[in-house]
Coordinates of C-alpha atoms in Angstrom, one line a residue:
Chain A
M1 CA 0.0 0.0 -0.1
S2 CA 2.8 2.3 0.7
L3 CA 6.5 2.6 0.7
P4 CA 8.4 0.0 2.7
V5 CA 9.9 1.4 6.0
S6 CA 13.6 1.1 6.7
A7 CA 14.6 -2.4 7.8
A8 CA 15.4 -1.6 11.4
T9 CA 12.1 -0.1 12.4
H10 CA 10.9 -2.1 15.4
V11 CA 7.4 -1.5 17.1
L12 CA 6.5 -2.7 20.6
V13 CA 2.7 -3.2 20.9
V14 CA 1.5 -3.1 24.6
E15 CA -2.2 -4.1 24.6
D16 CA -3.9 -6.5 26.9
D17 CA -6.8 -7.4 24.5
P18 CA -5.4 -10.3 22.3
H19 CA -7.7 -9.6 19.3
L20 CA -6.6 -6.0 19.1
A21 CA -3.1 -6.9 19.7
A22 CA -3.1 -9.5 17.0
G23 CA -4.8 -7.1 14.5
V24 CA -2.5 -4.3 15.2
M25 CA 0.6 -6.5 14.9
E26 CA -0.4 -8.1 11.7
N27 CA -1.0 -4.7 10.1
L28 CA 2.2 -3.3 11.4
R29 CA 4.0 -6.4 10.0
A30 CA 2.3 -6.1 6.7
E31 CA 3.7 -2.5 6.5
G32 CA 7.2 -3.9 6.9
Y33 CA 7.8 -3.1 10.7
E34 CA 9.3 -5.6 13.0
V35 CA 6.8 -6.2 15.8
T36 CA 7.0 -7.4 19.5
S37 CA 4.0 -7.6 21.8
A38 CA 3.6 -7.3 25.5
G39 CA 0.3 -8.0 27.4
D40 CA 0.9 -5.7 30.3
G41 CA 3.2 -2.9 31.6
R42 CA 5.5 -5.2 33.6
Q43 CA 6.2 -7.4 30.6
A44 CA 6.7 -4.1 28.5
L45 CA 9.2 -2.7 31.1
A46 CA 11.1 -5.9 31.3
W47 CA 11.4 -6.1 27.5
L48 CA 12.5 -2.5 27.2
T49 CA 15.3 -2.9 29.7
E50 CA 17.0 -5.3 27.2
H51 CA 15.9 -4.1 23.9
A52 CA 15.3 -0.9 22.1
C53 CA 12.6 0.0 19.6
T54 CA 11.6 2.7 17.3
L55 CA 8.0 3.2 18.6
I56 CA 5.8 1.9 21.3
V57 CA 2.1 1.6 20.8
L58 CA 0.6 1.7 24.2
D59 CA -2.8 0.9 25.5
V60 CA -3.8 3.1 28.4
M61 CA -6.2 0.7 30.3
L62 CA -3.6 -2.1 31.1
P63 CA -3.9 -4.5 34.0
G64 CA -1.2 -3.6 36.8
V65 CA 0.7 -0.6 35.7
D66 CA -1.5 1.7 33.3
G67 CA -0.2 3.1 30.1
F68 CA 0.3 6.6 31.5
A69 CA 2.4 5.4 34.4
L70 CA 4.4 3.2 32.2
C71 CA 5.2 6.2 29.9
R72 CA 6.0 8.4 32.8
T73 CA 8.4 5.6 34.2
L74 CA 10.2 5.3 30.9
R75 CA 10.8 9.1 30.6
E76 CA 12.1 9.2 34.2
Q77 CA 14.5 6.4 33.2
G78 CA 15.6 8.6 30.3
N79 CA 14.1 6.4 27.6
S80 CA 12.9 8.7 25.0
T81 CA 11.3 6.1 22.6
P82 CA 8.2 7.8 21.1
V83 CA 4.9 6.5 22.4
L84 CA 1.5 6.4 20.6
F85 CA -1.3 5.9 23.0
L86 CA -4.4 3.8 22.1
T87 CA -7.3 4.3 24.6
A88 CA -11.1 3.7 24.9
R89 CA -11.3 7.2 26.6
G90 CA -11.1 9.8 23.9
D91 CA -12.0 13.1 25.8
P92 CA -9.7 16.0 25.6
A93 CA -8.7 15.8 29.3
D94 CA -7.5 12.2 28.8
R95 CA -5.7 13.5 25.6
V96 CA -3.7 16.1 27.5
R97 CA -2.9 13.6 30.3
G98 CA -1.4 11.3 27.8
L99 CA 0.8 14.1 26.2
E100 CA 1.8 15.3 29.7
A101 CA 2.9 11.8 30.6
G102 CA 5.4 12.0 27.6
G103 CA 3.4 10.5 24.8
D104 CA 3.9 11.6 21.3
D105 CA 0.4 11.0 19.9
Y106 CA -2.9 9.7 20.9
L107 CA -5.6 7.7 19.3
A108 CA -9.1 6.9 20.6
K109 CA -10.6 3.3 20.2
P110 CA -12.2 2.4 18.0
F111 CA -9.8 3.9 15.4
H112 CA -9.4 3.7 11.7
L113 CA -6.7 1.4 10.5
Q114 CA -5.4 3.8 7.9
E115 CA -5.2 6.6 10.3
F116 CA -3.4 4.5 12.7
L117 CA -0.8 3.4 10.1
L118 CA -0.4 7.1 9.0
R119 CA 0.2 8.2 12.5
V120 CA 2.7 5.4 13.1
R121 CA 4.4 6.3 10.0
A122 CA 4.5 10.0 10.8
I123 CA 6.2 9.4 14.3
V124 CA 8.7 7.0 12.8
R125 CA 9.5 9.5 10.1
R126 CA 10.1 12.3 12.6
W127 CA 12.3 10.3 14.5
E128 CA 14.3 9.0 11.6
W129 CA 14.6 12.4 10.4
Y130 CA 16.0 13.6 13.9
R131 CA 18.4 10.6 14.1
S132 CA 19.7 11.0 10.6
A133 CA 20.0 14.7 11.1
S134 CA 22.0 14.1 14.2
A135 CA 24.0 11.2 12.8
T136 CA 27.3 12.7 11.9
A137 CA 29.7 14.3 14.4
A138 CA 29.2 17.7 12.6
T139 CA 25.4 17.5 13.0
A140 CA 25.2 15.9 16.4
V141 CA 26.5 18.9 18.2
L142 CA 25.3 22.5 17.9
R143 CA 27.4 25.4 19.2
F144 CA 26.0 28.9 19.5
G145 CA 26.7 31.9 21.8
G146 CA 28.7 29.9 24.2
N147 CA 26.1 27.1 24.4
E148 CA 26.8 23.5 23.3
V149 CA 23.9 21.1 22.6
D150 CA 24.5 17.3 22.1
F151 CA 21.5 16.2 20.0
R152 CA 22.2 12.5 20.5
A153 CA 22.4 12.5 24.3
F154 CA 19.7 15.1 24.7
R155 CA 22.1 17.2 26.8
A156 CA 23.5 20.6 26.7
R157 CA 25.9 22.9 28.4
A158 CA 24.7 26.4 28.6
W159 CA 26.8 29.7 28.2
N160 CA 27.0 30.0 32.1
G161 CA 28.4 26.5 32.4
E162 CA 25.0 24.9 33.8
S163 CA 24.4 21.5 32.3
Q164 CA 20.9 20.9 30.8
E165 CA 18.8 17.9 30.1
L166 CA 16.6 18.5 27.1
T167 CA 13.4 17.0 26.5
E168 CA 13.0 15.2 23.1
K169 CA 10.6 18.0 21.9
E170 CA 12.9 20.8 22.9
A171 CA 15.9 19.0 21.1
M172 CA 13.6 18.5 18.0
I173 CA 12.6 22.2 17.8
L174 CA 16.1 23.3 18.2
K175 CA 17.2 20.8 15.5
V176 CA 14.6 22.2 13.0
L177 CA 15.7 25.8 13.9
A178 CA 19.2 25.0 13.6
E179 CA 18.7 23.3 10.2
H180 CA 17.1 26.5 8.9
A181 CA 19.4 28.9 10.7
G182 CA 18.9 32.4 9.5
Q183 CA 15.5 31.6 7.9
I184 CA 12.0 32.1 9.2
V185 CA 10.3 29.1 10.4
S186 CA 6.6 29.3 11.1
R187 CA 4.8 27.9 14.1
E188 CA 2.9 25.6 11.9
D189 CA 6.0 24.2 10.4
L190 CA 7.4 23.6 13.8
L191 CA 4.1 21.9 15.0
E192 CA 4.1 19.5 12.0
R193 CA 7.8 18.7 12.1
V194 CA 7.9 18.0 15.9
W195 CA 4.4 16.9 16.8
G196 CA 2.7 15.8 13.7
Y197 CA -0.4 17.6 12.3
D198 CA -3.2 17.6 14.9
V199 CA -1.8 16.4 18.2
F200 CA -1.9 19.8 19.9
P201 CA -4.9 22.1 19.6
S202 CA -2.9 25.4 19.2
T203 CA 0.5 26.9 18.1
R204 CA 0.5 28.4 21.6
T205 CA 2.4 25.3 22.7
V206 CA 5.3 26.1 20.2
D207 CA 5.5 29.5 21.9
N208 CA 5.9 27.9 25.3
F209 CA 8.7 25.7 24.1
I210 CA 10.6 28.8 22.5
L211 CA 10.2 30.4 26.0
R212 CA 11.8 27.5 27.6
L213 CA 14.7 27.3 25.1
R214 CA 15.3 31.0 25.7
K215 CA 15.4 30.4 29.4
R216 CA 17.9 27.8 28.9
F217 CA 20.3 29.3 26.4
E218 CA 19.9 33.1 26.3
K219 CA 21.8 35.4 28.4
D220 CA 18.9 37.7 28.7
P221 CA 15.8 35.7 27.9
A222 CA 13.8 39.0 27.7
N223 CA 16.0 40.3 25.0
P224 CA 16.8 37.1 22.8
R225 CA 19.7 37.2 20.4
H226 CA 19.4 33.6 19.1
F227 CA 15.6 32.7 19.3
L228 CA 14.0 35.7 17.5
T229 CA 10.2 36.2 17.2
V230 CA 9.1 37.2 13.7
W231 CA 5.7 38.8 14.6
G232 CA 2.9 37.1 13.0
V233 CA 4.9 34.6 11.3
G234 CA 7.1 32.5 13.5
Y235 CA 10.6 32.3 14.6
R236 CA 14.2 32.7 13.4
F237 CA 17.3 31.2 14.8
L238 CA 20.6 32.9 14.6
S239 CA 23.6 30.8 15.7
E240 CA 26.0 33.9 15.7
G241 CA 23.6 36.0 17.7
E242 CA 21.9 39.3 16.6
A243 CA 24.4 42.3 16.9
Chain B
M1 CA -33.2 19.9 35.7
K2 CA -35.6 17.1 36.3
V3 CA -39.2 17.9 37.5
T4 CA -38.8 15.7 40.7
R5 CA -35.6 17.6 41.5
V6 CA -37.4 20.9 41.1
F7 CA -40.2 19.6 43.3
Q8 CA -37.7 18.4 45.9
L9 CA -35.8 21.7 46.0
T10 CA -38.8 23.8 46.1
T11 CA -40.2 21.7 49.0
L12 CA -37.0 22.0 50.6
A13 CA -37.0 25.8 50.3
L14 CA -40.6 26.0 51.5
V15 CA -39.8 23.9 54.7
L16 CA -36.7 26.1 55.4
V17 CA -38.8 29.3 55.0
S18 CA -41.5 27.9 57.4
A19 CA -39.0 27.0 59.9
V20 CA -37.6 30.4 59.9
Q21 CA -41.0 31.8 60.1
V22 CA -41.9 29.5 63.1
G23 CA -38.7 30.6 64.9
W24 CA -39.4 34.2 64.3
W25 CA -43.1 33.9 65.4
L26 CA -41.9 32.2 68.6
L27 CA -39.5 35.1 69.4
D28 CA -42.1 37.7 68.6
Q29 CA -44.7 36.0 70.7
H30 CA -42.4 35.7 73.6
A31 CA -41.3 39.4 73.4
Y32 CA -45.0 40.4 73.1
T33 CA -46.0 38.5 76.3
V34 CA -43.1 39.9 78.1
E35 CA -44.0 43.4 77.0
K36 CA -47.7 43.0 78.0
V37 CA -46.9 41.5 81.4
S38 CA -44.4 44.2 82.3
A39 CA -47.0 46.8 81.0
A40 CA -49.5 45.4 83.4
R41 CA -47.2 45.4 86.3
A42 CA -46.3 49.0 85.6
A43 CA -50.1 49.7 85.6
Y44 CA -50.4 48.0 89.0
V45 CA -47.4 50.0 90.4
A46 CA -49.1 53.1 89.2
Q47 CA -52.3 52.1 90.8
T48 CA -50.7 51.3 94.1
A49 CA -48.9 54.6 94.0
A50 CA -52.3 56.5 93.3
A51 CA -53.9 54.5 96.1
Q52 CA -51.1 55.5 98.6
A53 CA -51.4 59.1 97.4
L54 CA -55.2 59.0 98.1
L55 CA -54.6 57.5 101.5
D56 CA -52.0 60.0 102.2
S57 CA -54.3 62.8 101.3
G58 CA -57.0 61.5 103.7
S59 CA -59.2 59.4 101.8
S60 CA -60.8 56.6 103.7
A61 CA -59.5 53.1 103.1
Q62 CA -63.0 52.1 102.1
R63 CA -63.3 54.7 99.3
V64 CA -59.8 53.8 98.0
Q65 CA -60.7 50.2 97.9
Q66 CA -63.9 50.9 96.0
L67 CA -62.0 53.0 93.5
L68 CA -59.1 50.7 93.0
P69 CA -60.4 47.0 93.6
G70 CA -57.0 45.4 92.8
I71 CA -55.4 47.1 95.8
R72 CA -55.3 45.8 99.4
I73 CA -54.9 48.2 102.3
S74 CA -53.5 47.3 105.5
A75 CA -52.4 49.5 108.3
G76 CA -52.6 52.6 106.0
R77 CA -50.3 51.0 103.4
A78 CA -51.5 50.3 99.8
A79 CA -50.2 47.1 98.2
L80 CA -51.1 45.1 95.1
A81 CA -53.5 42.3 96.0
P82 CA -51.3 39.1 96.3
E83 CA -53.6 36.9 94.0
L84 CA -53.3 39.5 91.3
A85 CA -49.4 39.5 91.5
R86 CA -49.6 35.7 91.4
S87 CA -52.0 35.5 88.5
L88 CA -49.7 37.8 86.5
T89 CA -46.5 35.5 87.0
T90 CA -48.8 32.4 86.3
E91 CA -50.1 33.9 83.0
E92 CA -46.6 34.8 81.9
R93 CA -45.3 31.3 82.5
R94 CA -48.4 29.7 80.9
R95 CA -47.8 31.6 77.8
A96 CA -44.0 30.9 77.6
N97 CA -44.9 27.2 78.1
Q98 CA -47.5 27.2 75.3
Y99 CA -45.1 28.7 72.8
A100 CA -42.2 26.4 73.8
W101 CA -44.4 23.3 73.2
E102 CA -46.1 24.6 70.1
G103 CA -43.0 26.0 68.6
G104 CA -41.0 23.1 69.6
F105 CA -43.4 20.8 68.0
F106 CA -43.6 22.7 64.7
L107 CA -39.8 23.0 64.5
L108 CA -39.3 19.5 65.2
A109 CA -41.8 18.4 62.5
L110 CA -40.1 20.8 60.1
A111 CA -36.6 19.5 61.0
L112 CA -37.8 16.0 60.2
C113 CA -39.0 17.2 56.8
I114 CA -35.6 18.8 56.1
A115 CA -33.8 15.6 57.1
M116 CA -36.0 13.5 54.9
I117 CA -35.7 15.7 51.9
A118 CA -31.9 16.1 52.4
R119 CA -31.6 12.3 52.7
A120 CA -33.6 11.9 49.5
L121 CA -31.5 14.4 47.6
R122 CA -28.3 12.7 48.8
A123 CA -29.5 9.3 47.7
E124 CA -30.5 10.6 44.4
R125 CA -27.1 12.1 43.8
Q126 CA -25.4 8.8 44.7
V127 CA -27.6 7.0 42.2
Y128 CA -26.7 9.5 39.5
E129 CA -23.0 9.2 40.4
E130 CA -23.2 5.3 40.3
Q131 CA -25.0 5.5 36.9
D132 CA -22.4 7.8 35.6
S133 CA -19.4 5.6 36.5
F134 CA -21.2 2.6 35.4
L135 CA -21.8 4.1 31.9
A136 CA -18.3 5.1 31.7
L137 CA -17.1 1.7 32.5
V138 CA -19.5 0.0 30.3
S139 CA -18.7 2.2 27.2
H140 CA -15.1 1.4 27.9
Q141 CA -15.8 -2.3 28.1
F142 CA -17.6 -2.0 24.7
K143 CA -15.1 0.1 22.9
T144 CA -12.3 -2.7 23.0
P145 CA -14.3 -5.4 21.0
L146 CA -15.6 -2.6 18.8
A147 CA -12.2 -1.5 18.0
S148 CA -11.2 -5.0 17.4
L149 CA -14.2 -5.5 15.0
Q150 CA -13.3 -2.4 13.2
L151 CA -9.7 -3.3 12.9
S152 CA -10.6 -6.7 11.5
L153 CA -13.1 -5.4 9.0
E154 CA -10.7 -2.6 7.8
T155 CA -7.9 -5.1 7.5
L156 CA -10.3 -7.2 5.2
A157 CA -11.0 -4.2 3.1
L158 CA -7.5 -2.7 2.9
R159 CA -5.6 -5.9 2.2
S160 CA -8.1 -8.4 0.6
P161 CA -6.2 -11.3 2.5
P162 CA -6.0 -14.8 1.1
P163 CA -8.9 -17.1 2.3
P164 CA -7.2 -18.7 5.3
V165 CA -6.2 -15.3 6.8
A166 CA -9.7 -14.0 5.9
R167 CA -11.1 -16.9 7.9
T168 CA -9.0 -16.1 11.0
L169 CA -10.2 -12.5 10.7
I170 CA -13.9 -13.6 10.4
D171 CA -13.5 -16.0 13.4
R172 CA -12.0 -13.1 15.3
M173 CA -15.1 -10.9 14.4
L174 CA -17.6 -13.6 15.4
A175 CA -15.7 -13.9 18.7
D176 CA -15.9 -10.2 19.2
I177 CA -19.6 -10.1 18.6
A178 CA -20.2 -13.0 20.9
R179 CA -18.1 -11.1 23.6
M180 CA -20.5 -8.1 23.2
E181 CA -23.4 -10.2 23.3
L182 CA -22.4 -11.7 26.5
M183 CA -21.6 -8.3 27.9
V184 CA -25.2 -7.0 27.1
T185 CA -26.7 -10.2 28.7
Q186 CA -24.6 -9.6 31.8
I187 CA -25.1 -5.9 32.0
L188 CA -28.9 -6.3 31.9
E189 CA -28.8 -9.1 34.3
S190 CA -26.6 -7.2 36.7
A191 CA -29.0 -4.1 36.4
R192 CA -32.0 -6.2 37.2
L193 CA -30.2 -7.8 40.1
E194 CA -29.2 -4.4 41.5
R195 CA -32.6 -2.9 41.5
G196 CA -33.8 -6.1 43.2
R197 CA -36.3 -6.6 40.3
V198 CA -36.1 -10.5 40.3
D199 CA -38.5 -13.0 41.3
F200 CA -36.8 -16.1 42.7
K201 CA -38.7 -19.2 43.0
S202 CA -37.6 -21.8 45.4
E203 CA -38.2 -25.3 44.0
P204 CA -36.4 -28.6 44.5
L205 CA -33.9 -29.0 41.7
Q206 CA -31.5 -31.9 40.9
L207 CA -28.1 -30.4 41.1
A208 CA -26.3 -33.0 38.9
G209 CA -28.8 -32.5 36.0
A210 CA -28.5 -28.6 36.0
V211 CA -24.7 -28.6 36.1
A212 CA -24.6 -31.3 33.4
R213 CA -26.7 -29.2 31.1
V214 CA -24.4 -26.2 31.5
V215 CA -21.3 -28.4 31.0
A216 CA -22.7 -29.9 27.9
Q217 CA -23.0 -26.5 26.4
L218 CA -19.5 -25.4 27.3
E219 CA -17.7 -28.6 26.5
E220 CA -17.3 -28.2 22.7
R221 CA -15.6 -24.9 23.1
S222 CA -13.5 -26.4 26.1
R223 CA -12.3 -29.3 24.2
A224 CA -10.8 -27.1 21.5
E225 CA -8.9 -25.2 24.1
R226 CA -7.6 -28.4 25.8
I227 CA -9.7 -27.9 28.8
E228 CA -11.2 -31.0 30.5
F229 CA -14.3 -31.1 32.7
V230 CA -14.4 -33.7 35.5
S231 CA -17.7 -34.0 37.2
D232 CA -18.7 -36.1 40.2
I233 CA -22.1 -35.0 41.4
G234 CA -24.3 -37.5 43.2
P235 CA -27.9 -37.7 41.5
E236 CA -29.5 -37.7 45.0
L237 CA -28.5 -34.1 45.8
H238 CA -31.3 -31.7 45.5
I239 CA -31.2 -28.1 46.2
A240 CA -33.9 -25.3 46.8
S241 CA -33.4 -22.7 44.2
D242 CA -34.6 -21.0 41.1
A243 CA -34.0 -23.0 38.0
L244 CA -33.0 -20.0 35.9
A245 CA -30.9 -18.5 38.6
L246 CA -29.1 -21.9 39.1
D247 CA -28.4 -22.0 35.3
V248 CA -26.8 -18.4 35.2
V249 CA -24.8 -19.0 38.5
V250 CA -23.3 -22.3 37.2
R251 CA -22.7 -20.8 33.8
N252 CA -20.9 -17.7 35.2
V253 CA -18.7 -19.7 37.6
L254 CA -17.8 -22.2 34.8
E255 CA -17.1 -19.4 32.3
N256 CA -14.8 -17.8 34.9
A257 CA -13.0 -21.1 35.5
L258 CA -12.6 -21.6 31.7
A259 CA -11.1 -18.2 31.3
A260 CA -8.7 -18.9 34.3
V261 CA -7.7 -22.3 32.8
R262 CA -7.4 -20.8 29.2
S263 CA -5.0 -18.0 30.5
A264 CA -2.9 -20.8 32.1
G265 CA -2.7 -22.6 28.5
G266 CA -5.2 -25.5 29.4
G267 CA -5.9 -27.8 32.2
S268 CA -8.9 -29.1 34.0
I269 CA -12.0 -28.1 35.9
A270 CA -13.3 -30.6 38.5
L271 CA -16.8 -30.3 39.9
S272 CA -17.9 -32.1 43.1
A273 CA -20.7 -31.8 45.5
R274 CA -21.7 -32.9 49.1
A275 CA -24.6 -32.5 51.4
A276 CA -23.8 -31.0 54.8
N277 CA -26.2 -29.6 57.6
D278 CA -29.3 -29.2 55.4
E279 CA -27.2 -27.6 52.8
V280 CA -25.6 -28.7 49.5
E281 CA -22.2 -27.5 48.5
L282 CA -21.0 -27.4 44.9
S283 CA -17.1 -27.0 44.6
V284 CA -15.7 -26.0 41.2
R285 CA -11.9 -26.5 41.4
D286 CA -9.8 -25.2 38.4
S287 CA -6.1 -25.6 37.4
G288 CA -6.1 -22.0 36.1
V289 CA -4.1 -18.9 36.9
G290 CA -5.6 -18.5 40.4
F291 CA -5.3 -15.2 42.2
Q292 CA -3.6 -13.6 45.2
P293 CA -5.5 -14.8 48.4
A294 CA -5.9 -11.1 49.3
D295 CA -7.9 -10.5 46.2
G296 CA -10.5 -13.1 47.3
A297 CA -12.9 -10.4 48.7
R298 CA -12.6 -8.1 45.6
L299 CA -13.5 -11.0 43.3
F300 CA -17.3 -10.6 43.6
E301 CA -17.2 -6.8 43.2
K302 CA -18.5 -5.3 40.1
F303 CA -15.9 -4.7 37.3
T304 CA -13.2 -6.6 39.1
R305 CA -10.9 -8.3 36.5
L306 CA -8.1 -10.3 37.9
H307 CA -7.2 -12.4 35.0
G308 CA -5.8 -9.4 33.1
A309 CA -4.0 -10.2 29.9
G310 CA -5.7 -12.3 27.4
H311 CA -9.1 -12.4 29.3
Y312 CA -12.3 -11.2 27.8
G313 CA -14.2 -10.8 31.0
T314 CA -16.7 -7.9 31.6
G315 CA -16.0 -7.9 35.3
L316 CA -19.6 -8.6 35.9
G317 CA -19.9 -12.4 35.9
L318 CA -18.9 -13.1 39.5
F319 CA -20.7 -10.1 40.7
I320 CA -23.9 -11.5 39.1
V321 CA -23.1 -15.0 40.8
H322 CA -22.7 -13.2 44.2
R323 CA -26.0 -11.2 44.0
M324 CA -27.9 -14.2 42.7
M325 CA -26.6 -16.4 45.5
Q326 CA -27.4 -13.7 48.1
L327 CA -31.0 -13.2 46.8
G328 CA -31.6 -17.0 46.5
Q329 CA -30.6 -17.7 50.2
G330 CA -27.4 -19.3 49.1
R331 CA -23.6 -18.3 49.5
V332 CA -20.6 -18.4 47.4
R333 CA -16.9 -18.2 48.3
A334 CA -13.7 -18.4 46.4
H335 CA -10.4 -19.6 47.4
S336 CA -6.9 -19.7 45.8
E337 CA -3.5 -20.5 47.1
G338 CA -1.8 -17.8 44.9
V339 CA -1.3 -16.8 41.4
G340 CA -0.6 -19.8 39.2
R341 CA -2.1 -22.3 41.7
G342 CA -5.6 -22.7 40.5
A343 CA -8.8 -21.6 42.4
C344 CA -11.8 -23.3 44.1
F345 CA -15.3 -21.8 44.0
V346 CA -17.8 -23.2 46.5
L347 CA -21.5 -22.6 46.1
T348 CA -23.8 -23.4 48.9
W349 CA -27.6 -23.7 48.6
P350 CA -30.3 -24.9 51.1
A351 CA -31.0 -28.6 50.5
A352 CA -34.4 -29.5 49.3
Q353 CA -36.5 -32.4 50.7
V354 CA -37.5 -34.6 47.9
P355 CA -39.9 -37.5 48.6
R356 CA -38.4 -40.7 47.3
S357 CA -40.3 -42.1 44.4

């Protein structure tokens, strides 16, 4: 149906319903993904301590540890594997909870197969882009205004010597901006490159992330020299800093 | 807002206003009485002073007595007649007592009304909350088989798989539909049980026959899943129960045992029965996944699902068993030595006296 995905793309499906798990796995396999399944949170955590994967498809209502808690645990352990939540509760409050727990996307049951596959593909693509964009020694590290960002380790040393842990979203935004240094990047472009199309309701989210990046890396966050706002359009990143 | 709720709230407001009104009326009446009594006292004091003034100005005691009958004169001193002074005090007390009793009675009646309405309102809110959480849980329970159905159908549509794969998908969909059907039955049954809207007969029933009928229906499926039923129930054991309830109870307990054994990858379910102290006990022992002994109490609560991964339960089956046994003068208890060590469910009914034929 679509282009085959790269060979090493491995998806972990954490779902306690055997029919749903089987259906999801068969379809992912048909798309060329390698798939492993786990019936509950404990199994998933055990598998993840020894293996790595490109994406976790995670049911929220699991016996024992629920999906949100599992995702939070992973993030606390420093595991930044993207998570796509599947849940029977599709209300906005629940969506927000999922994203707060560190999820990348959220799909309410019952879902459309094609939409599910598209979303999986979108997340995998975003991460493949991020990984390949940070693959060489030259692209893995960004230096600007006395700051040094290591995209592979999600770590940075700020101009004042403070060491910083970046979230995957912060790192991705920085990566997109750095790739287009000197050019204007719109909020919509940032949303789509980093989150996918319709996960967050507004572009305000992007603004909040830019504020966080300024706090981390600008000498005077109120008068930014690297992360500049282009009113009504978006943002421009300058690695040299504005004179 | 519902009409009944408007009615309840309006009544509550009326009763509250009445209570305030009665309270105010009491205080007002009391103040009025006090005022009247003290005015009467002041008048008598004035009369006494006037009588004294007349006496002092030389009027005869007899004349003064005629003019002011409430005054007693002795040794040239005027004073209020003692019976009048007494009657004033008595009247004041009588009125105070009357108000206290009448007002107290009214206030008590109103307080009772308020308490009753408040209780009704609280009970109603609780019902609404329970209904809400029930609906949330039920819709969640339905979404999983629905999602599975949709996924299978869309897979068929998207990929046009070869017949054997299509067959698997179709079987999966049929199982999902059966699952939803079971859920609907169980939800209706538990709703009926909860409202107490069930009519249990108590008739003598042969336990062995009733159990055998349920086992026969489940055996075809259980054989395919490598689960064996072993049944040893004496034909002489008769219980007093409702035929339909017995069928539902046995079916739910056996379905639960099947799920536990299935999760353990196959095994056996042993049924045995014995009579003891005018009661008959049916034991259902399975070699399934079992449960933590501490979970034994939670087992019969609504929406408890201990089997977790791979089990299709609604979380209502054992709740239905528990309620039905309760309503039918029976008991059910469950025991397991731990996860992975099987479980035993014991159902107890009153024994029925059957004339030998």
